[in-house]
Amino acid sequence: MEVSAGGVVVKREDSILVLLARRGRDWQLPKGMVEEGERIEETAVREVREETGIDARIIKPLNRIHYWYYREGVRIYKTVHFFLMEAVGGNTEEHDREMDEVRWFEVEEAFEVIAYRNEKDLIEKAERELRGDLVWGNWSS
């Protein structure tokens, strides 16, 4: 079993923007493996920084996704803990070589390009959370 963590990283301009990273042809949310002795929240912040070049803070836990995949013929069960995160600094040009490209997308465009359905569901949940918070002014800019 593997455990990873990552985030739906957002920033607010004229609209809500979502950060996605592309590996090969697949646009996806930033995420990575929990290292020994590391808290899940620490992993999420570190992986977002490493994969995208963006510094982010956690707003709140969002959800976990579970799936099976194969690596070198071995079937592996994986759990990924996702957090709703706000960009606080950094530069997408500073992403690591693991990713081919990192970009900000408006939510509607992110829905069109994201590769995995379960990650699209996370973006939808994040958008609902943020729209509710924006009405009450609880989300920092």
One Martini backbone bead per residue (centre of mass of N, CA, C, O) as a GRO file, in nm:
protein
  141
    1MET     BB    1   0.098   0.036   0.021
    2GLU     BB    2   0.020   0.373  -0.061
    3VAL     BB    3   0.108   0.718   0.036
    4SER     BB    4  -0.036   1.033  -0.041
    5ALA     BB    5  -0.005   1.394  -0.126
    6GLY     BB    6  -0.212   1.694  -0.194
    7GLY     BB    7  -0.352   1.955  -0.422
    8VAL     BB    8  -0.590   2.215  -0.445
    9VAL     BB    9  -0.473   2.487  -0.609
   10VAL     BB   10  -0.543   2.832  -0.539
   11LYS     BB   11  -0.653   3.142  -0.699
   12ARG     BB   12  -0.743   3.490  -0.692
   13GLU     BB   13  -0.892   3.688  -0.925
   14ASP     BB   14  -1.146   3.717  -1.129
   15SER     BB   15  -1.106   3.418  -1.061
   16ILE     BB   16  -1.077   3.088  -1.018
   17LEU     BB   17  -0.768   2.918  -0.985
   18VAL     BB   18  -0.601   2.622  -1.110
   19LEU     BB   19  -0.346   2.392  -1.042
   20LEU     BB   20  -0.151   2.230  -1.297
   21ALA     BB   21   0.012   1.925  -1.407
   22ARG     BB   22   0.234   1.794  -1.664
   23ARG     BB   23   0.255   1.448  -1.771
   24GLY     BB   24   0.285   1.441  -2.064
   25ARG     BB   25  -0.063   1.433  -2.139
   26ASP     BB   26  -0.124   1.469  -1.823
   27TRP     BB   27  -0.338   1.639  -1.632
   28GLN     BB   28  -0.274   1.731  -1.281
   29LEU     BB   29  -0.245   1.698  -0.959
   30PRO     BB   30  -0.050   1.762  -0.704
   31LYS     BB   31   0.165   1.482  -0.594
   32GLY     BB   32   0.294   1.257  -0.323
   33MET     BB   33   0.500   1.092  -0.125
   34VAL     BB   34   0.534   0.981   0.185
   35GLU     BB   35   0.765   1.037   0.415
   36GLU     BB   36   0.950   0.951   0.659
   37GLY     BB   37   0.813   1.134   0.933
   38GLU     BB   38   0.576   1.255   0.772
   39ARG     BB   39   0.325   1.452   0.734
   40ILE     BB   40   0.067   1.490   0.525
   41GLU     BB   41   0.073   1.800   0.513
   42GLU     BB   42   0.374   1.823   0.443
   43THR     BB   43   0.359   1.674   0.178
   44ALA     BB   44   0.168   1.857   0.025
   45VAL     BB   45   0.346   2.111   0.033
   46ARG     BB   46   0.604   1.988  -0.088
   47GLU     BB   47   0.488   1.875  -0.357
   48VAL     BB   48   0.386   2.136  -0.470
   49ARG     BB   49   0.661   2.275  -0.478
   50GLU     BB   50   0.818   2.069  -0.648
   51GLU     BB   51   0.612   2.033  -0.900
   52THR     BB   52   0.539   2.373  -0.935
   53GLY     BB   53   0.678   2.623  -0.748
   54ILE     BB   54   0.452   2.646  -0.529
   55ASP     BB   55   0.337   2.815  -0.259
   56ALA     BB   56   0.137   2.665   0.008
   57ARG     BB   57  -0.167   2.664   0.191
   58ILE     BB   58  -0.377   2.525   0.411
   59ILE     BB   59  -0.723   2.524   0.452
   60LYS     BB   60  -0.831   2.215   0.395
   61PRO     BB   61  -0.963   1.931   0.389
   62LEU     BB   62  -1.109   1.730   0.124
   63ASN     BB   63  -0.986   1.431   0.034
   64ARG     BB   64  -0.994   1.088  -0.065
   65ILE     BB   65  -0.818   0.862  -0.273
   66HIS     BB   66  -0.863   0.544  -0.448
   67TYR     BB   67  -0.629   0.304  -0.600
   68TRP     BB   68  -0.518   0.109  -0.867
   69TYR     BB   69  -0.189  -0.011  -0.975
   70TYR     BB   70   0.085  -0.062  -1.202
   71ARG     BB   71   0.427  -0.187  -1.119
   72GLU     BB   72   0.609  -0.406  -1.263
   73GLY     BB   73   0.344  -0.613  -1.233
   74VAL     BB   74   0.240  -0.468  -0.971
   75ARG     BB   75  -0.017  -0.442  -0.748
   76ILE     BB   76  -0.134  -0.117  -0.624
   77TYR     BB   77  -0.237   0.048  -0.336
   78LYS     BB   78  -0.384   0.383  -0.321
   79THR     BB   79  -0.355   0.681  -0.117
   80VAL     BB   80  -0.494   1.019  -0.145
   81HIS     BB   81  -0.439   1.323   0.010
   82PHE     BB   82  -0.647   1.610  -0.001
   83PHE     BB   83  -0.610   1.967  -0.034
   84LEU     BB   84  -0.700   2.279   0.027
   85MET     BB   85  -0.521   2.543  -0.147
   86GLU     BB   86  -0.313   2.837  -0.116
   87ALA     BB   87  -0.149   3.062  -0.283
   88VAL     BB   88   0.170   3.249  -0.164
   89GLY     BB   89   0.387   3.164  -0.392
   90GLY     BB   90   0.608   3.161  -0.638
   91ASN     BB   91   0.702   2.961  -0.946
   92THR     BB   92   0.630   2.770  -1.223
   93GLU     BB   93   0.933   2.769  -1.339
   94GLU     BB   94   1.026   2.589  -1.061
   95HIS     BB   95   0.980   2.319  -1.151
   96ASP     BB   96   1.026   2.004  -1.183
   97ARG     BB   97   1.121   1.739  -1.403
   98GLU     BB   98   0.861   1.562  -1.364
   99MET     BB   99   0.745   1.806  -1.511
  100ASP     BB  100   0.653   1.965  -1.815
  101GLU     BB  101   0.406   2.139  -1.690
  102VAL     BB  102   0.276   2.456  -1.551
  103ARG     BB  103  -0.068   2.570  -1.473
  104TRP     BB  104  -0.323   2.799  -1.492
  105PHE     BB  105  -0.681   2.750  -1.440
  106GLU     BB  106  -0.978   2.765  -1.507
  107VAL     BB  107  -1.214   2.564  -1.398
  108GLU     BB  108  -1.345   2.486  -1.671
  109GLU     BB  109  -1.073   2.407  -1.807
  110ALA     BB  110  -0.983   2.194  -1.604
  111PHE     BB  111  -1.215   1.996  -1.667
  112GLU     BB  112  -1.116   1.944  -1.968
  113VAL     BB  113  -0.796   1.849  -1.902
  114ILE     BB  114  -0.825   1.652  -1.696
  115ALA     BB  115  -0.752   1.305  -1.662
  116TYR     BB  116  -0.908   1.253  -1.382
  117ARG     BB  117  -1.208   1.207  -1.236
  118ASN     BB  118  -1.135   1.227  -0.929
  119GLU     BB  119  -1.000   1.511  -0.969
  120LYS     BB  120  -1.246   1.658  -1.074
  121ASP     BB  121  -1.413   1.619  -0.816
  122LEU     BB  122  -1.221   1.789  -0.638
  123ILE     BB  123  -1.260   2.056  -0.788
  124GLU     BB  124  -1.562   2.075  -0.743
  125LYS     BB  125  -1.546   2.081  -0.434
  126ALA     BB  126  -1.364   2.329  -0.409
  127GLU     BB  127  -1.552   2.526  -0.548
  128ARG     BB  128  -1.786   2.503  -0.350
  129GLU     BB  129  -1.632   2.592  -0.102
  130LEU     BB  130  -1.540   2.872  -0.211
  131ARG     BB  131  -1.811   2.996  -0.286
  132GLY     BB  132  -1.917   2.990   0.002
  133ASP     BB  133  -1.684   3.162   0.127
  134LEU     BB  134  -1.706   3.415  -0.057
  135VAL     BB  135  -1.982   3.510   0.039
  136TRP     BB  136  -1.853   3.545   0.349
  137GLY     BB  137  -1.537   3.621   0.342
  138ASN     BB  138  -1.330   3.365   0.442
  139TRP     BB  139  -1.131   3.411   0.206
  140SER     BB  140  -0.836   3.481   0.117
  141SER     BB  141  -0.635   3.683  -0.124
   0.00000   0.00000   0.00000
